[in-house]
Amino acid sequence: MSDNAARVRSTDGGEAGGHRPGPLATVPAEPGSAKPDPILVVDHLTKSFGGLRAVRVDHLEVQRGTITALIGPNGAGKSTFFNQVSGFDRPDSGGWTFEGHPLAGKPAYQIARMGMVRTFQLTKALMRLTALENLMLGATGQSGERFLPAIVRSWRSQEKDVQRRAEELLDRFNLTRMRDEFAGSMSGGQRKLLEMARALMVHPTMIMLDEPMSGVNPALTQSLLGHIQALRDDGMTIILVEHDMDVVMGISDWVVCFAEGEVIAEGRPRDIQSTQAVIDAYLGSRTGDQHDVLEAEQ
Amino acid sequence: MMKILSDAIAGMLGPEAAIYALAAIGLNIHFGYTGLLNFGQVAFMLVGAYGLAAGVVTFGLPFWAGILIGIACAVVLALILGIPTLRLRGDYLAIATIAAGEVLRYVYRSGYAEPVTNGVFGLRQFADPFYAMSPLPDHDFDLGITTFSARNLWVMIVSWSLVALACALVYLLIHSPWGRVLRAVREDELAARSLGKNVYGFKLQSLVLGGVLGAIAGALLAINTQSAYPDTYDPKVTFYLYAIVILGGAARVLGPVLGSLIFWLILAFLGSFLRAASDAGVIPAEVLGSSAIGALVIAFVGLGLLLLMVFRPSGILGNSKEMRLDVR
């Protein structure tokens, strides 16, 4: 695993930390700030569950080709925000555009086909499919997924291409020896890798990772981080929800802090560390969650 | 003794076994491959049978038109059941299908429907063209251990051929990217959606396909007796089909076929054995009257299923390694 992480980092020009001032250097660190080349723009997105307002984002832009981390105490609305934007849940109001296309009201599968693919906090490996099948499923535009072509087997040459690409990804994520094993017999960390590799089969331009490090042992965490940075260096945009502050500060180009459903701060990692609103949110002047802060300080 | 054995073989190979295998293949597409809880497969058989029976007897249409009407009714039924429920959690389809099965049976036997379905008296004599197509000479066939009439044998040949065709179709579909999506939907709908799959569309296709196979099976059941009565299609049939699918091994191409063979073998063997024992006085009449034999056979089937669940929950052809996976 560590070999791979090292290899991935070497493609990063030796810059292990991953901070790239790049296009975000001059962006003001304030909620709703405009980015030079936003791939995702969210406007006035709201979602309530009964009387509880879970999300209210007035304006948020995500810069293309960067790693953007969403942080905030438990219950701050990060995962709900993820669900709205990826089409897995309907917001009460508001809109958002991805590469200029408005997405409000589009079903999740169409959003995924447009190149915005997400993973889940609780890994959703398809347990009774093999690792290879899990990946091959992810390929889009397969003619064999339509009923009649499936019967006449006109999809066989396309299937070969899909399989080759799947095997390349298995190799890249060090899963080749699990190729023909059921995903259900893989470890938690391997399933995380599998899910990430599978998302890449969709050819995404933006990938949304919901707590990619949860339940992963420290050695594998390094490898996962390496993979995520390598994806960014390939030009992909990454949004991730993460609780581990070391991870967030280590790999993000931009950090967005949620509290009580709103974006209370955003900026480069070093801006965020000194922002009073973030400290308040974690220390409990508003919602309070001592545990997260202790974690953050470690 | 020979009588019991020949009854058992006749039951195993007879038309009912083939027909139940065909309906179970449809159910296996729903339950085994897509994870749809369809508790009303019998409803598809009912509309298939009455599409043919009412088409021919009531409306005077040709035989093949009746078959097509039955299939069309199954497609419509699948859409009516699926469109409102397949976006919801699996339980809703289960509730809708079990209700639809019973409601349809009552509708078909009701007084309102009598002009079309002839109510509880049913419809008869609509399959003459089917039997006229038989190339077999009109005498009994001795297959060594048991004999079949030419009519029975013709139904068996057609039914088992259709079973083979259906198996080939399922094999091709399941070993294609289409089948891969279906299995992914069974494992985790959200994951399939996150990969750009139109889960709702796939579930609807699965429901229609399995329903059409059920309708063809229902039509064959009516052809076999040249009659259609609503009460033939009671909920019990669906649960026999589940027993067959689980016995043979869910999500296995040949599972429903093997399941049906064994199910009908056991059913016929036990029935014949108990009757012989009862007639010979081995079991006194006050312990087991001839009217109770049918019920006792069903009780044994239940016991057998119980033992199957304890000792081989994945069925005979099932992959027990796959079964043991922690799939949550």
Coordinates of C-alpha atoms in Angstrom, one line a residue, chain B:
Chain B
M1 CA -44.9 -50.2 -4.9
M2 CA -44.5 -49.8 -8.6
K3 CA -47.7 -47.7 -8.6
I4 CA -46.2 -45.3 -6.1
L5 CA -43.0 -44.9 -8.1
S6 CA -44.7 -44.4 -11.4
D7 CA -47.1 -41.8 -9.8
A8 CA -44.0 -40.0 -8.5
I9 CA -42.3 -40.0 -11.8
A10 CA -45.5 -38.9 -13.6
G11 CA -45.9 -36.1 -11.1
M12 CA -42.3 -35.0 -11.6
L13 CA -42.4 -34.9 -15.4
G14 CA -46.1 -34.0 -15.8
P15 CA -47.4 -30.7 -17.2
E16 CA -47.9 -29.1 -13.8
A17 CA -44.3 -29.4 -13.0
A18 CA -43.3 -27.8 -16.3
I19 CA -45.9 -25.0 -15.8
Y20 CA -44.8 -24.3 -12.3
A21 CA -41.2 -24.3 -13.4
L22 CA -42.0 -21.6 -16.0
A23 CA -43.9 -19.4 -13.5
A24 CA -41.1 -19.9 -11.0
I25 CA -38.5 -18.8 -13.6
G26 CA -40.5 -15.6 -13.8
L27 CA -40.5 -15.3 -10.1
N28 CA -36.8 -16.0 -9.9
I29 CA -36.2 -13.0 -12.2
H30 CA -38.1 -10.8 -9.7
F31 CA -37.0 -12.3 -6.4
G32 CA -33.7 -14.0 -7.2
Y33 CA -32.1 -11.6 -9.5
T34 CA -33.7 -8.2 -8.9
G35 CA -34.7 -8.6 -5.2
L36 CA -38.3 -7.6 -6.0
L37 CA -40.7 -9.1 -3.4
N38 CA -43.6 -10.2 -5.7
F39 CA -46.1 -12.0 -3.6
G40 CA -48.7 -12.0 -6.4
Q41 CA -47.1 -14.1 -9.2
V42 CA -50.4 -15.9 -9.4
A43 CA -52.1 -12.7 -10.6
F44 CA -50.0 -12.8 -13.7
M45 CA -50.9 -16.4 -14.3
L46 CA -54.6 -15.5 -13.8
V47 CA -54.6 -12.7 -16.4
G48 CA -52.6 -14.9 -18.8
A49 CA -55.1 -17.7 -18.5
Y50 CA -58.2 -15.5 -18.8
G51 CA -56.7 -13.5 -21.7
L52 CA -56.7 -16.8 -23.6
A53 CA -60.0 -18.2 -22.2
A54 CA -62.1 -15.0 -22.4
G55 CA -60.5 -14.0 -25.7
V56 CA -61.5 -17.3 -27.4
V57 CA -64.8 -18.2 -25.6
T58 CA -66.3 -14.7 -24.9
F59 CA -65.0 -12.7 -27.8
G60 CA -64.6 -15.4 -30.4
L61 CA -60.9 -14.6 -31.2
P62 CA -58.4 -17.0 -32.6
F63 CA -56.3 -19.1 -30.2
W64 CA -53.1 -17.1 -30.8
A65 CA -54.8 -13.8 -30.3
G66 CA -56.0 -15.1 -27.0
I67 CA -52.4 -15.9 -26.0
L68 CA -51.2 -12.4 -27.0
I69 CA -54.1 -10.8 -25.1
G70 CA -53.0 -12.8 -22.0
I71 CA -49.4 -11.5 -22.4
A72 CA -50.6 -8.0 -23.0
C73 CA -52.7 -8.1 -19.8
A74 CA -49.6 -9.3 -17.9
V75 CA -47.6 -6.3 -19.2
V76 CA -50.4 -3.9 -18.2
L77 CA -50.6 -5.5 -14.8
A78 CA -46.9 -5.2 -14.3
L79 CA -47.0 -1.5 -15.2
I80 CA -50.0 -0.9 -12.9
L81 CA -48.3 -2.6 -10.0
G82 CA -44.8 -1.3 -10.7
I83 CA -45.2 2.4 -11.7
P84 CA -46.5 3.5 -8.3
T85 CA -44.5 1.2 -6.1
L86 CA -41.1 0.6 -7.6
R87 CA -39.9 4.1 -6.6
L88 CA -40.6 3.2 -3.0
R89 CA -39.1 0.6 -0.6
G90 CA -39.5 -3.1 -1.5
D91 CA -42.2 -3.7 1.1
Y92 CA -44.7 -1.6 -0.9
L93 CA -44.4 -3.9 -4.0
A94 CA -45.0 -6.9 -1.7
I95 CA -48.2 -5.4 -0.3
A96 CA -49.5 -4.3 -3.7
T97 CA -48.8 -7.6 -5.3
I98 CA -50.3 -9.8 -2.6
A99 CA -53.4 -7.6 -2.6
A100 CA -53.6 -7.5 -6.4
G101 CA -53.5 -11.3 -6.6
E102 CA -56.5 -11.7 -4.3
V103 CA -58.4 -8.7 -5.7
L104 CA -58.1 -9.9 -9.2
R105 CA -59.3 -13.4 -8.3
Y106 CA -62.4 -11.8 -6.7
V107 CA -63.0 -9.5 -9.6
Y108 CA -62.8 -12.3 -12.1
R109 CA -65.2 -14.5 -10.2
S110 CA -67.6 -11.6 -9.3
G111 CA -71.1 -11.1 -10.8
Y112 CA -70.0 -7.9 -12.6
A113 CA -67.4 -9.8 -14.6
E114 CA -69.7 -12.7 -15.4
P115 CA -70.5 -11.6 -19.0
V116 CA -66.7 -11.8 -19.8
T117 CA -65.3 -14.4 -17.3
N118 CA -68.5 -16.5 -16.6
G119 CA -67.8 -15.9 -12.9
V120 CA -67.3 -18.9 -10.7
F121 CA -68.4 -21.3 -13.4
G122 CA -65.3 -20.5 -15.4
L123 CA -64.7 -21.0 -19.1
R124 CA -64.1 -24.2 -21.0
Q125 CA -63.0 -25.6 -24.4
F126 CA -60.8 -22.8 -25.7
A127 CA -57.7 -24.8 -26.5
D128 CA -58.9 -27.1 -29.3
P129 CA -56.5 -25.4 -31.9
F130 CA -53.6 -26.2 -29.5
Y131 CA -54.4 -29.9 -29.4
A132 CA -55.1 -29.9 -33.1
M133 CA -51.5 -28.8 -33.6
S134 CA -50.2 -32.0 -31.9
P135 CA -48.2 -34.2 -34.3
L136 CA -48.6 -37.1 -31.9
P137 CA -50.8 -40.1 -32.9
D138 CA -53.8 -40.4 -30.7
H139 CA -53.0 -43.2 -28.3
D140 CA -51.3 -43.6 -24.9
F141 CA -47.5 -43.5 -24.7
D142 CA -45.8 -46.0 -22.5
L143 CA -42.6 -44.5 -21.2
G144 CA -41.5 -47.6 -19.4
I145 CA -42.3 -46.8 -15.8
T146 CA -45.4 -44.7 -16.5
T147 CA -47.8 -43.9 -19.4
F148 CA -49.0 -40.5 -20.6
S149 CA -52.0 -39.8 -22.9
A150 CA -51.2 -38.2 -26.2
R151 CA -52.8 -34.9 -25.0
N152 CA -50.8 -34.8 -21.8
L153 CA -47.6 -35.6 -23.6
W154 CA -48.2 -32.8 -26.1
V155 CA -48.7 -30.3 -23.3
M156 CA -45.6 -31.6 -21.6
I157 CA -43.5 -31.3 -24.7
V158 CA -44.6 -27.8 -25.4
S159 CA -44.3 -26.8 -21.7
W160 CA -40.9 -28.2 -21.1
S161 CA -39.7 -26.7 -24.4
L162 CA -40.9 -23.3 -23.2
V163 CA -39.1 -23.9 -19.9
A164 CA -35.9 -24.6 -21.8
L165 CA -36.4 -21.5 -23.9
A166 CA -37.0 -19.4 -20.8
C167 CA -33.9 -20.8 -19.2
A168 CA -31.8 -19.9 -22.2
L169 CA -33.3 -16.4 -22.2
V170 CA -32.5 -15.9 -18.5
Y171 CA -29.0 -17.3 -19.0
L172 CA -28.3 -14.8 -21.8
L173 CA -29.8 -11.9 -20.0
I174 CA -28.1 -12.6 -16.6
H175 CA -24.7 -13.0 -18.2
S176 CA -25.0 -9.7 -19.9
P177 CA -24.4 -6.1 -18.7
W178 CA -28.2 -5.9 -18.3
G179 CA -28.1 -8.8 -15.8
R180 CA -25.2 -7.2 -14.0
V181 CA -27.3 -4.1 -13.4
L182 CA -30.2 -6.2 -12.2
R183 CA -28.0 -7.9 -9.6
A184 CA -26.5 -4.6 -8.6
V185 CA -30.1 -3.3 -8.0
R186 CA -30.7 -6.3 -5.8
E187 CA -27.6 -5.6 -3.8
D188 CA -27.9 -1.9 -3.4
E189 CA -30.2 0.4 -5.3
L190 CA -28.5 3.6 -4.2
A191 CA -25.1 2.4 -5.3
A192 CA -26.5 1.5 -8.8
R193 CA -28.1 5.0 -9.0
S194 CA -24.8 6.6 -8.0
L195 CA -23.2 4.9 -11.0
G196 CA -25.7 6.4 -13.4
K197 CA -28.1 3.4 -13.7
N198 CA -31.8 4.1 -14.1
V199 CA -32.8 1.7 -11.3
Y200 CA -36.5 2.3 -11.7
G201 CA -36.4 1.4 -15.4
F202 CA -34.6 -1.8 -14.7
K203 CA -37.0 -2.9 -12.0
L204 CA -39.9 -2.2 -14.3
Q205 CA -38.3 -4.3 -17.1
S206 CA -37.7 -7.1 -14.6
L207 CA -41.3 -7.0 -13.3
V208 CA -42.7 -7.1 -16.9
L209 CA -40.4 -9.9 -18.0
G210 CA -41.1 -12.1 -15.1
G211 CA -44.8 -11.3 -15.3
V212 CA -45.0 -12.3 -18.9
L213 CA -43.4 -15.7 -18.1
G214 CA -46.1 -16.0 -15.4
A215 CA -48.8 -15.2 -17.9
I216 CA -47.6 -17.9 -20.3
A217 CA -47.5 -20.4 -17.5
G218 CA -51.0 -19.4 -16.5
A219 CA -52.3 -19.9 -20.1
L220 CA -50.6 -23.3 -20.2
L221 CA -52.3 -24.3 -16.9
A222 CA -55.6 -23.4 -18.5
I223 CA -54.8 -25.2 -21.7
N224 CA -53.8 -28.3 -19.8
T225 CA -57.3 -28.7 -18.3
Q226 CA -59.1 -26.9 -21.2
S227 CA -60.7 -24.8 -18.4
A228 CA -60.2 -21.6 -16.4
Y229 CA -61.6 -21.1 -13.0
P230 CA -60.7 -18.1 -10.9
D231 CA -60.2 -20.2 -7.8
T232 CA -57.5 -22.2 -9.4
Y233 CA -55.4 -19.1 -9.1
D234 CA -55.4 -18.6 -5.3
P235 CA -52.5 -17.2 -3.2
K236 CA -51.3 -20.7 -2.4
V237 CA -49.9 -21.0 -5.9
T238 CA -47.5 -18.0 -5.3
F239 CA -46.2 -19.6 -2.2
Y240 CA -45.7 -23.0 -4.0
L241 CA -43.6 -21.0 -6.5
Y242 CA -41.6 -19.4 -3.7
A243 CA -41.0 -22.9 -2.3
I244 CA -39.8 -24.1 -5.7
V245 CA -37.5 -21.1 -6.2
I246 CA -35.9 -21.4 -2.8
L247 CA -35.7 -25.2 -2.9
G248 CA -33.9 -25.1 -6.2
G249 CA -31.7 -22.1 -5.4
A250 CA -32.7 -18.5 -5.9
A251 CA -30.7 -16.5 -8.5
R252 CA -29.6 -19.7 -10.3
V253 CA -30.7 -20.2 -13.9
L254 CA -31.7 -23.9 -13.4
G255 CA -32.8 -23.4 -9.8
P256 CA -36.6 -23.1 -10.5
V257 CA -36.5 -26.1 -12.9
L258 CA -34.8 -28.4 -10.4
G259 CA -37.0 -27.0 -7.6
S260 CA -40.1 -27.8 -9.5
L261 CA -39.0 -31.3 -10.4
I262 CA -38.3 -32.1 -6.8
F263 CA -41.4 -30.3 -5.4
W264 CA -43.7 -32.3 -7.7
L265 CA -41.8 -35.5 -7.2
I266 CA -42.3 -35.2 -3.4
L267 CA -45.9 -34.1 -3.7
A268 CA -46.8 -37.0 -6.0
F269 CA -44.8 -39.5 -4.1
L270 CA -46.2 -38.6 -0.7
G271 CA -49.8 -38.4 -2.0
S272 CA -49.5 -41.8 -3.7
F273 CA -47.7 -43.4 -0.7
L274 CA -50.2 -42.2 1.9
R275 CA -53.1 -43.2 -0.3
A276 CA -51.6 -46.7 -0.8
A277 CA -50.9 -47.0 2.9
S278 CA -54.4 -45.8 3.8
D279 CA -56.0 -48.2 1.3
A280 CA -54.0 -51.2 2.5
G281 CA -55.0 -50.4 6.1
V282 CA -51.4 -49.7 7.3
I283 CA -52.7 -46.3 8.5
P284 CA -56.1 -46.8 10.1
A285 CA -58.9 -44.7 8.5
E286 CA -59.7 -43.0 11.8
V287 CA -56.1 -41.7 12.0
L288 CA -55.9 -40.5 8.3
G289 CA -59.1 -40.3 6.3
S290 CA -58.6 -40.2 2.5
S291 CA -59.9 -36.6 2.5
A292 CA -57.0 -35.5 4.9
I293 CA -54.3 -36.9 2.7
G294 CA -54.0 -33.7 0.6
A295 CA -53.6 -31.6 3.7
L296 CA -51.0 -33.9 5.2
V297 CA -49.0 -33.8 2.0
I298 CA -48.9 -30.0 2.2
A299 CA -47.9 -30.2 5.9
F300 CA -45.0 -32.4 4.9
V301 CA -44.0 -29.8 2.2
G302 CA -44.0 -27.2 5.0
L303 CA -41.8 -29.4 7.2
G304 CA -39.4 -30.0 4.3
L305 CA -39.1 -26.3 3.6
L306 CA -38.3 -25.8 7.3
L307 CA -35.6 -28.4 7.2
L308 CA -34.2 -26.8 4.0
M309 CA -34.0 -23.4 5.7
V310 CA -32.1 -24.9 8.6
F311 CA -29.7 -27.1 6.7
R312 CA -29.3 -25.6 3.3
P313 CA -30.7 -22.0 3.2
S314 CA -29.3 -21.3 -0.2
G315 CA -31.2 -24.1 -1.9
I316 CA -29.9 -27.1 -3.8
L317 CA -28.1 -25.2 -6.5
G318 CA -27.4 -22.1 -4.4
N319 CA -23.9 -20.9 -3.6
S320 CA -23.5 -21.3 0.2
K321 CA -20.4 -19.1 0.2
E322 CA -22.4 -16.3 -1.4
M323 CA -25.2 -16.9 1.2
R324 CA -22.9 -16.5 4.1
L325 CA -21.6 -13.1 3.0
D326 CA -22.6 -10.4 5.3
V327 CA -24.7 -8.4 2.9
R328 CA -25.7 -5.2 4.5

